[in-house]
């Protein structure tokens, strides 16, 4: 009975918008955090990379902190629904979630009011740069040859995909095109439901270029159906040493990436934040997490708490500029 | 040969066998609860697989998903509440059989032909993986458009109602699928400013609403029906073997259709069941018996359903392309366990591949005894008083819908679709056709819009690409056939009177 | 709840018209020849067409629904008046709405118990059946969902010991 009452008080505190009240209640609570199961919201569906990442993180957290960490997939609306659910949860440390790069994009499109600063950042766990993939039977062997062909082609002739309209891989393409001095829509974007269908359509001959992370393209590349020409990152991916960076191959210093990090709603008690960041640091260093990320080819990138917050802020500004340039931002 | 023995050795480990047994029971239980899907059963197993050996990890996914797909038929047959969009295709048929006093027969068909279909699908995976994968790679958005279109046309065939009303119901479903921003343009459509509606309306809560809630609503209006005539079946299997001999053709056709549709990523088991049920009716000698508790359609759809599940692994294993959410999860587990998808999996890791085949077959075999126990237990539900069953159904609707998205909004969708389904049924609009529209709507639009972008606005490629042309002619033939038949009936009717 | 085909047909015409109108107001997307407006418009037109055909009674001859006869047969019987029974049908969706509104405050077990109790009594169950059911079913469902499926159900006023 007592625990039910405490929770109600906390909820009431949250509802009253009283972060101060929650803070006042929390010293006692923080010492025992987590005292009951924690819900971890994933804005993307089961089976995807984000889902896999959040499940491994939760499994290790559960082992570390001896409380269940239940992953729930709250999907839909290109991530809007799940991200909104994380931001509007009670900031008591019992509902957290995984943020993805989309949180720095959706509000520019006018699809949500939530921005990176609507959250309590806990830790950045991963970042994957996009690669440029073509069909294995295409004549382009290097990204330079492909770039020349793109420049020579009339606008809209070549088709590319990798995700939906205005998604992160669409912006990656736009970024590459503008870096070459071309218009954002010089290569037509075919909105598909993620990287897997795009890679399949690339192999089926329906597309010319697919921009998506190299791990997402990996199986098709290994099956000899596709080729990765370059990645838009500062360094090569150790799992794919043969793929050069854009800077190495063409001297274009354009990098971007899709990141994933753990965060909670705004106004979480600092003690809980500290406990959580410490636990996530252990996750990041655990062999389970490292082995998992390596086996999938996912990049590990670590930034705790406030550092993750400023990483998101910087990314958010860059996204705003890029999306306005591409005509994808609203207003 | 030595790889085969090695593979048998890998499967016959205690931990693998225990994993198969436990995850099978788990899959049977989860799948039989209305609103809970095989995907959810599989996703919940992922953290467990972290701590299992590679073969045991894959075994849990394979067995749980196979069982969950079968047991999704149980609430459909007994209570007219389909567990998955796939079983919505033949729920009315199975329920009609239950009302004839043959619930164990209806479920026995589901079980037996699912198991046989699963084994047929596995054999296709073993023998034909590379050519099947080529089929999958020949499918671009143009082909998917025709496929989705063909799928939609099944709407008129599955219902015993006016075809105009069936098409109207399907359009209603399509309209529902428009809601949200998950469309090719990423535009917010019919969301009325609601964040929840931005995410669209998921098929599962809608399905639970139109079938389960509206069923309880109907129960409120009617007095308790006389108890169904109940007779215990001597042997569930004996009846099935007789049916297997009687309906060889529908079964084989179901297997083939299931295998082909299953290989196509994104189409999957849902569509296989609909297409097969419709085909069965179309080619049957006694189409008028469909919908009255006739085994033929159930056999073909069941055979197709599980065959597609196994062949769906082909693109997953060869190219890492998931056929559906279940194989998407499986791919993650494969990577995690160092069994990276790709052609090398078939050559360098041949013993692991054989082990995987053996697990598939094993899972489909133990499905039969476990399924029989489950059927016997579940059919007691029919003898319980209605006033005890219906309240539990309402409760399961609420929790099941909540569990799909961990969102109270899903529960509201269930309630709303309960009312919609109730009104539609009362007025002779088939709700199954609406479910089909919701499931297929996104695929129709997505494939059409993307195809048009790729062809720079020309519709010629829809007819020029070889596979596309074949599918287009199927579609046009299927469109003209009922029209012709209808005109012919119109002409001959006055003469008959 | 049963209307004539003319009424439902005209309703579909209106709905289709609204869908097409709502769709036509969506802005086009640069680079896409077929914008987000096209599908709602096609669907709306289809609905209008079907609705008109239904209102005119086309395709009526195909309707053969033996189930309807049995349904209406059991319905015609002594008991409370029609409008009362009509309202009874709204109990299940009403209870789902009740669940949405109260589950966070009352907690799962209490809300679920009230739902089961209401449905069972509405279906004519005696309290001897309804009360034990309302206690046992929610607890079992809670155990199943929170333990086996790990769905976080709100504890509310009566938290479960597991």
Short mmCIF file of N, CA and C in Angstrom, two decimals, chain A residues 78 80 102 104-112 164-168 170-171 323 327-331, chain B residues 181 185-186:
data_model
loop_
_atom_site.label_atom_id
_atom_site.label_comp_id
_atom_site.label_asym_id
_atom_site.label_seq_id
_atom_site.Cartn_x
_atom_site.Cartn_y
_atom_site.Cartn_z
N UNK A 78 7.18 7.75 -37.62
CA UNK A 78 8.61 8.01 -37.83
C UNK A 78 9.32 8.30 -36.51
N UNK A 80 7.99 9.72 -33.82
CA UNK A 80 7.37 10.82 -33.05
C UNK A 80 6.72 10.29 -31.77
N UNK A 102 16.64 11.04 -35.00
CA UNK A 102 15.39 11.67 -35.47
C UNK A 102 14.91 12.78 -34.54
N UNK A 104 16.50 15.12 -33.38
CA UNK A 104 17.04 16.40 -33.83
C UNK A 104 16.55 16.76 -35.23
N UNK A 105 15.61 15.99 -35.77
CA UNK A 105 15.11 16.27 -37.12
C UNK A 105 13.60 16.54 -37.14
N UNK A 106 12.87 15.79 -36.32
CA UNK A 106 11.41 15.84 -36.43
C UNK A 106 10.85 17.22 -36.14
N UNK A 107 11.44 17.93 -35.16
CA UNK A 107 10.85 19.23 -34.81
C UNK A 107 11.10 20.26 -35.90
N UNK A 108 12.17 20.10 -36.67
CA UNK A 108 12.39 21.02 -37.81
C UNK A 108 11.32 20.83 -38.87
N UNK A 109 10.78 19.60 -38.95
CA UNK A 109 9.73 19.33 -39.93
C UNK A 109 8.36 19.69 -39.38
N UNK A 110 8.34 20.20 -38.15
CA UNK A 110 7.06 20.59 -37.56
C UNK A 110 6.21 19.41 -37.13
N UNK A 111 6.84 18.26 -36.89
CA UNK A 111 6.08 17.07 -36.55
C UNK A 111 5.97 16.85 -35.05
N UNK A 112 6.81 17.52 -34.28
CA UNK A 112 6.73 17.35 -32.84
C UNK A 112 7.24 18.61 -32.17
N UNK A 164 12.74 6.79 -45.45
CA UNK A 164 11.63 7.61 -45.92
C UNK A 164 12.05 9.02 -46.30
N UNK A 165 11.08 9.79 -46.78
CA UNK A 165 11.30 11.18 -47.15
C UNK A 165 11.74 11.99 -45.93
N UNK A 166 12.88 12.69 -46.05
CA UNK A 166 13.33 13.51 -44.93
C UNK A 166 13.99 12.74 -43.82
N UNK A 167 14.27 11.46 -44.03
CA UNK A 167 14.96 10.67 -43.01
C UNK A 167 16.46 10.96 -43.00
N UNK A 168 17.15 10.37 -42.04
CA UNK A 168 18.58 10.67 -41.86
C UNK A 168 19.40 10.31 -43.08
N UNK A 170 18.35 10.21 -46.14
CA UNK A 170 18.01 11.16 -47.19
C UNK A 170 18.89 12.41 -47.03
N UNK A 171 19.01 12.87 -45.77
CA UNK A 171 19.84 14.04 -45.52
C UNK A 171 21.30 13.77 -45.84
N UNK A 323 18.59 20.73 -43.12
CA UNK A 323 17.22 20.49 -43.56
C UNK A 323 16.63 21.71 -44.23
N UNK A 327 15.30 22.02 -48.15
CA UNK A 327 13.88 22.31 -48.33
C UNK A 327 13.00 21.33 -47.59
N UNK A 328 13.56 20.67 -46.57
CA UNK A 328 12.78 19.68 -45.83
C UNK A 328 12.22 20.24 -44.53
N UNK A 329 12.74 21.42 -44.14
CA UNK A 329 12.27 21.99 -42.87
C UNK A 329 11.02 22.82 -43.13
N UNK A 330 10.22 22.95 -42.08
CA UNK A 330 9.00 23.72 -42.20
C UNK A 330 9.28 25.14 -41.72
N UNK A 331 8.75 26.11 -42.40
CA UNK A 331 8.85 27.49 -41.94
C UNK A 331 10.20 28.12 -42.12
N UNK B 181 1.57 9.53 -40.41
CA UNK B 181 2.59 10.09 -41.31
C UNK B 181 3.47 9.01 -41.90
N UNK B 185 5.15 10.27 -48.51
CA UNK B 185 5.46 11.69 -48.49
C UNK B 185 5.86 12.15 -47.09
N UNK B 186 5.60 11.33 -46.09
CA UNK B 186 5.85 11.75 -44.72
C UNK B 186 4.93 12.88 -44.31
#
